[in-house]
N, CA, C and O atoms as a DFTB+ gen file, in Angstrom:
384 C
 N C O
     1  1     105.469     106.043     115.150
     2  2     106.247     106.333     113.141
     3  2     107.435     106.129     113.039
     4  3     108.098     106.835     113.799
     5  1     107.934     105.535     112.490
     6  2     109.097     105.474     111.852
     7  2     109.309     106.610     110.640
     8  3     108.626     106.962     109.677
     9  1     110.418     106.944     111.105
    10  2     111.348     108.134     109.850
    11  2     112.720     107.293     109.409
    12  3     113.792     106.998     109.938
    13  1     112.144     107.108     108.294
    14  2     113.505     106.539     107.812
    15  2     114.216     107.960     105.709
    16  3     113.673     108.278     104.652
    17  1     115.296     108.155     106.239
    18  2     114.938     108.541     104.371
    19  2     115.268     108.307     103.355
    20  3     115.556     107.125     103.169
    21  1     115.395     109.173     102.282
    22  2     114.939     108.115     100.757
    23  2     116.493     107.419     100.784
    24  3     117.468     108.079     101.145
    25  1     116.606     105.855     100.310
    26  2     117.445     104.974      99.997
    27  2     117.859     104.056     101.118
    28  3     118.376     102.951     100.953
    29  1     117.517     104.755     102.545
    30  2     118.261     104.049     103.191
    31  2     117.132     102.852     103.537
    32  3     115.992     102.849     103.072
    33  1     117.869     101.481     104.764
    34  2     116.811     100.889     105.209
    35  2     115.873     101.115     106.755
    36  3     116.166     101.882     107.673
    37  1     114.947     100.384     106.688
    38  2     113.438     100.435     107.802
    39  2     114.246      99.528     108.406
    40  3     115.413      99.333     108.066
    41  1     113.395      98.673     109.735
    42  2     113.237      98.304     110.413
    43  2     111.793      98.025     111.879
    44  3     111.909      97.863     113.094
    45  1     110.605      98.084     110.993
    46  2     109.628      97.774     112.063
    47  2     108.929      97.048     112.804
    48  3     108.769      95.881     112.446
    49  1     108.234      97.566     114.192
    50  2     108.252      96.070     114.927
    51  2     107.517      96.318     115.885
    52  3     107.903      96.981     116.847
    53  1     105.948      95.659     115.739
    54  2     105.099      94.518     116.222
    55  2     105.520      93.433     116.665
    56  3     105.980      92.508     115.995
    57  1     105.347      93.497     118.168
    58  2     105.040      92.398     119.107
    59  2     103.616      92.325     119.828
    60  3     102.865      93.218     120.220
    61  1     103.526      90.997     119.856
    62  2     102.404      90.558     119.969
    63  2     102.963      89.363     121.499
    64  3     103.792      88.455     121.573
    65  1     102.105      89.919     122.393
    66  2     101.777      88.840     123.680
    67  2     100.639      87.762     123.729
    68  3      99.709      88.259     124.366
    69  1     100.366      86.646     123.370
    70  2      99.329      85.450     123.216
    71  2     100.082      84.723     124.019
    72  3     101.285      84.745     124.278
    73  1      99.066      83.977     124.428
    74  2      99.014      81.928     124.651
    75  2      97.636      81.485     124.120
    76  3      96.553      81.636     124.685
    77  1      98.012      80.609     122.305
    78  2      99.153      80.219     122.608
    79  2      99.165      81.045     121.258
    80  3      98.318      81.528     120.507
    81  1     101.325      80.923     121.356
    82  2     101.615      82.485     120.469
    83  2     101.043      82.826     118.944
    84  3     100.509      81.906     118.324
    85  1     101.101      83.535     118.617
    86  2     100.202      84.564     117.433
    87  2     101.153      84.697     116.025
    88  3     102.154      85.406     115.926
    89  1     100.826      84.204     115.422
    90  2     101.218      84.343     113.644
    91  2     100.785      85.956     113.695
    92  3      99.659      86.405     113.911
    93  1     102.415      86.928     113.345
    94  2     102.093      88.613     112.938
    95  2     101.927      88.514     111.156
    96  3     102.762      88.504     110.252
    97  1     101.316      88.488     111.165
    98  2     101.273      88.691     109.314
    99  2     101.332      91.049     109.088
   100  3     100.806      91.902     109.803
   101  1     102.265      91.218     107.720
   102  2     101.871      92.652     107.384
   103  2     102.287      93.342     106.610
   104  3     103.415      93.634     106.214
   105  1     100.317      93.898     106.151
   106  2     100.731      95.318     104.802
   107  2     101.088      95.854     104.605
   108  3     102.259      96.157     104.837
   109  1     100.089      96.495     103.863
   110  2     100.079      97.619     103.580
   111  2      98.751      98.691     103.463
   112  3      98.022      98.251     102.573
   113  1      98.157      99.995     104.072
   114  2      96.862      99.649     104.221
   115  2      96.270     100.511     102.202
   116  3      96.704     101.288     101.352
   117  1      95.052      99.604     102.482
   118  2      94.899      99.649     101.068
   119  2      95.165      98.347     100.551
   120  3      94.583      98.412      99.468
   121  1      95.460      97.672     100.591
   122  2      96.322      96.085      99.770
   123  2      96.070      94.727     100.962
   124  3      95.826      94.772     102.168
   125  1      96.209      93.833     100.241
   126  2      95.474      92.270     100.911
   127  2      96.887      91.958     100.912
   128  3      97.344      91.398     101.908
   129  1      97.701      92.260      99.866
   130  2      98.603      91.484      99.999
   131  2      99.755      91.170     101.218
   132  3     100.371      92.117     101.708
   133  1      99.961      89.994     101.601
   134  2     100.997      90.265     102.857
   135  2     102.479      90.098     102.770
   136  3     102.905      88.969     102.526
   137  1     103.272      91.035     102.931
   138  2     104.384      91.838     103.036
   139  2     105.582      90.965     103.178
   140  3     106.562      90.709     102.479
   141  1     104.951      90.458     104.824
   142  2     105.690      89.692     105.698
   143  2     105.201      89.087     106.640
   144  3     104.187      89.662     107.036
   145  1     105.465      88.098     107.251
   146  2     105.319      87.227     108.418
   147  2     106.721      87.902     109.574
   148  3     107.761      88.264     109.023
   149  1     106.593      88.020     111.303
   150  2     106.897      88.169     112.344
   151  2     107.254      89.408     112.664
   152  3     107.712      90.131     111.779
   153  1     107.144      89.767     113.670
   154  2     107.033      90.932     114.974
   155  2     108.495      92.031     114.379
   156  3     108.786      93.044     115.015
   157  1     109.156      91.676     113.303
   158  2     110.106      92.591     112.486
   159  2     109.661      92.421     110.811
   160  3     109.313      91.409     110.203
   161  1     109.821      93.817     110.346
   162  2     109.654      94.085     109.404
   163  2     110.926      95.100     108.331
   164  3     110.962      96.329     108.394
   165  1     111.270      94.796     107.996
   166  2     112.379      95.157     106.821
   167  2     112.020      95.745     105.554
   168  3     111.296      95.004     104.890
   169  1     112.335      96.970     104.955
   170  2     112.396      97.642     103.598
   171  2     114.078      98.441     103.493
   172  3     114.625      99.389     104.055
   173  1     114.419      97.534     102.544
   174  2     115.706      97.701     102.488
   175  2     115.374      99.001     101.233
   176  3     114.393      98.846     100.506
   177  1     116.139     100.071     101.093
   178  2     116.825     100.988     100.156
   179  2     115.473     101.919      99.737
   180  3     115.390     102.278      98.563
   181  1     114.666     102.216     100.466
   182  2     113.475     102.599     100.755
   183  2     113.462     103.773     100.058
   184  3     114.223     104.731      99.919
   185  1     111.662     103.209      99.387
   186  2     111.713     104.673      98.515
   187  2     110.392     105.475      98.570
   188  3     109.476     104.875      99.133
   189  1     110.025     107.072      97.960
   190  2     108.830     107.207      98.528
   191  2     108.078     106.258      98.784
   192  3     107.765     105.750      99.860
   193  1     107.540     105.828      96.823
   194  2     106.347     104.279      97.354
   195  2     106.225     103.865      98.926
   196  3     105.194     104.237      99.487
   197  1     106.972     103.289      99.528
   198  2     106.867     102.707     100.900
   199  2     106.582     103.937     101.925
   200  3     106.517     103.948     103.155
   201  1     106.457     104.827     101.090
   202  2     105.913     106.190     102.335
   203  2     104.341     105.330     102.961
   204  3     103.510     104.918     102.152
   205  1     104.136     105.160     104.595
   206  2     103.059     105.079     103.899
   207  2     102.384     104.278     106.064
   208  3     102.893     104.429     107.174
   209  1     101.009     103.462     105.548
   210  2     100.445     103.027     106.522
   211  2     100.165     101.470     106.719
   212  3      99.133     100.866     106.428
   213  1     101.391     100.944     107.312
   214  2     100.840      99.460     107.305
   215  2     100.553      99.496     108.512
   216  3     100.600     100.214     109.510
   217  1      99.924      97.511     107.765
   218  2      98.857      96.977     109.625
   219  2      99.915      96.111     109.831
   220  3     100.843      96.147     109.024
   221  1      99.948      95.368     110.726
   222  2     100.584      93.954     111.347
   223  2      99.278      93.876     112.684
   224  3      98.978      94.532     113.681
   225  1      98.831      92.762     112.030
   226  2      98.110      92.305     112.629
   227  2      98.647      90.202     113.576
   228  3      99.380      89.431     112.957
   229  1      98.233      89.943     114.558
   230  2      98.898      89.327     115.394
   231  2      97.102      88.432     115.849
   232  3      95.985      88.714     116.281
   233  1      98.289      86.735     115.142
   234  2      96.984      85.693     114.881
   235  2      97.309      84.422     115.361
   236  3      98.380      83.818     115.302
   237  1      95.704      83.939     116.082
   238  2      96.387      83.173     116.722
   239  2      94.388      81.845     116.703
   240  3      93.542      81.799     115.810
   241  1      94.407      81.389     117.507
   242  2      93.069      80.201     116.907
   243  2      91.858      81.132     117.907
   244  3      90.633      81.145     117.780
   245  1      93.031      82.123     119.262
   246  2      90.916      82.695     119.715
   247  2      91.072      84.002     118.845
   248  3      90.182      84.805     118.564
   249  1      91.999      84.026     118.591
   250  2      90.867      85.644     118.064
   251  2      92.403      86.229     116.724
   252  3      93.156      85.450     116.139
   253  1      92.406      87.289     116.651
   254  2      92.635      88.013     115.664
   255  2      92.930      90.216     116.903
   256  3      92.168      90.493     117.829
   257  1      94.166      91.258     116.431
   258  2      94.247      92.462     116.911
   259  2      94.838      92.697     115.749
   260  3      95.122      91.727     115.047
   261  1      95.237      94.428     115.169
   262  2      95.694      94.517     114.631
   263  2      95.705      95.626     115.038
   264  3      94.738      96.257     115.465
   265  1      97.209      96.102     114.912
   266  2      98.315      97.517     114.938
   267  2      98.104      98.555     113.532
   268  3      98.277      97.872     112.522
   269  1      97.839      99.745     113.253
   270  2      98.841     100.989     112.389
   271  2     100.051     101.139     112.249
   272  3      99.992     102.363     112.367
   273  1     101.233     100.932     112.080
   274  2     102.106     101.249     111.572
   275  2     102.725     102.466     110.660
   276  3     102.841     102.158     109.474
   277  1     103.132     103.764     110.999
   278  2     102.867     104.250     110.150
   279  2     105.265     104.655     109.868
   280  3     106.249     104.499     110.591
   281  1     105.035     105.146     108.515
   282  2     106.142     104.896     107.558
   283  2     106.253     106.397     107.287
   284  3     105.395     106.888     106.555
   285  1     107.415     107.351     107.900
   286  2     108.208     108.613     106.614
   287  2     109.223     108.530     106.153
   288  3     110.358     108.596     106.625
   289  1     108.590     108.274     104.544
   290  2     109.944     108.349     104.078
   291  2     110.737     110.220     103.369
   292  3     110.648     110.547     102.186
   293  1     111.323     110.980     104.311
   294  2     111.813     111.537     103.467
   295  2     112.839     111.406     102.575
   296  3     113.856     110.713     102.590
   297  1     112.319     112.324     101.665
   298  2     112.677     112.579     100.183
   299  2     113.888     113.067      99.944
   300  3     114.202     113.695     100.955
   301  1     114.732     113.121      99.161
   302  2     116.126     114.143      98.861
   303  2     116.431     114.934      97.429
   304  3     115.579     114.890      96.542
   305  1     117.348     115.468      97.286
   306  2     117.373     115.422      95.615
   307  2     118.590     115.410      95.282
   308  3     119.270     116.402      95.544
   309  1     119.188     114.255      94.602
   310  2     120.009     114.075      94.034
   311  2     120.993     115.153      93.417
   312  3     121.619     114.413      92.658
   313  1     121.356     115.979      93.301
   314  2     121.724     117.107      93.331
   315  2     122.563     117.975      94.307
   316  3     123.202     119.017      94.160
   317  1     122.255     116.928      95.643
   318  2     123.122     117.325      96.429
   319  2     122.928     118.541      97.052
   320  3     123.585     118.890      98.032
   321  1     122.037     119.223      96.522
   322  2     121.965     120.697      97.224
   323  2     119.921     120.980      97.870
   324  3     118.944     120.401      97.396
   325  1     119.921     121.858      98.832
   326  2     118.671     121.770      99.452
   327  2     117.789     122.735      99.113
   328  3     117.185     123.640      99.688
   329  1     117.879     122.299      98.036
   330  2     116.511     123.552      96.693
   331  2     115.355     123.675      97.426
   332  3     114.912     122.991      98.349
   333  1     114.662     125.291      96.510
   334  2     113.499     124.725      97.023
   335  2     112.509     125.518      95.489
   336  3     112.630     126.557      94.841
   337  1     111.492     124.237      95.456
   338  2     111.247     125.044      94.002
   339  2     109.839     125.999      94.374
   340  3     108.872     125.979      95.136
   341  1     110.568     127.026      93.043
   342  2     109.781     128.449      93.573
   343  2     108.831     128.393      91.591
   344  3     109.041     127.897      90.483
   345  1     107.806     129.265      92.291
   346  2     107.540     129.947      91.412
   347  2     106.996     130.424      90.734
   348  3     105.820     130.712      90.958
   349  1     107.736     130.785      89.365
   350  2     107.817     132.719      89.579
   351  2     107.440     133.563      87.532
   352  3     108.517     134.008      87.133
   353  1     106.862     133.674      86.981
   354  2     106.267     134.307      86.403
   355  2     105.947     132.826      85.816
   356  3     106.588     132.764      84.767
   357  1     105.333     131.751      85.989
   358  2     104.997     130.459      85.490
   359  2     106.039     130.132      84.720
   360  3     105.884     129.880      83.525
   361  1     107.005     130.105      85.211
   362  2     108.322     129.289      84.986
   363  2     108.908     129.481      86.034
   364  3     109.305     130.472      86.646
   365  1     108.937     127.122      86.355
   366  2     108.921     126.972      87.747
   367  2     110.844     127.009      87.389
   368  3     111.311     127.131      86.257
   369  1     111.646     126.875      88.633
   370  2     113.452     126.979      88.536
   371  2     113.594     126.900      90.048
   372  3     112.851     127.321      90.934
   373  1     115.249     125.965      90.125
   374  2     115.448     125.260      91.090
   375  2     116.180     127.003      91.912
   376  3     116.443     127.939      91.156
   377  1     116.300     127.076      92.776
   378  2     117.087     128.278      94.527
   379  2     117.708     128.113      94.936
   380  3     117.181     128.405      96.009
   381  1     119.147     127.672      95.349
   382  2     120.019     126.860      95.917
   383  2     119.433     128.165      97.273
   384  3     119.887     128.114      98.416
């Protein structure tokens, strides 16, 4: 599992040992879109949208294998405070 603070960069690695050499692709679970090729997948300026499970797939003409890679993006408040969200009398407010 990879953990990164929101707005930071992350580099995820997926290595395959194969002969002949495999081609590695990356995609996010639930999508068929290939996001990257190669052992390393980088996301710059991460957001909560990037949080989730990624699949790296190694494939050559003899077959394929896949692994799940988990990314946890920690969100942060823009006001610089470690705030708690409280529900009081049905009116939400922030408490520092």
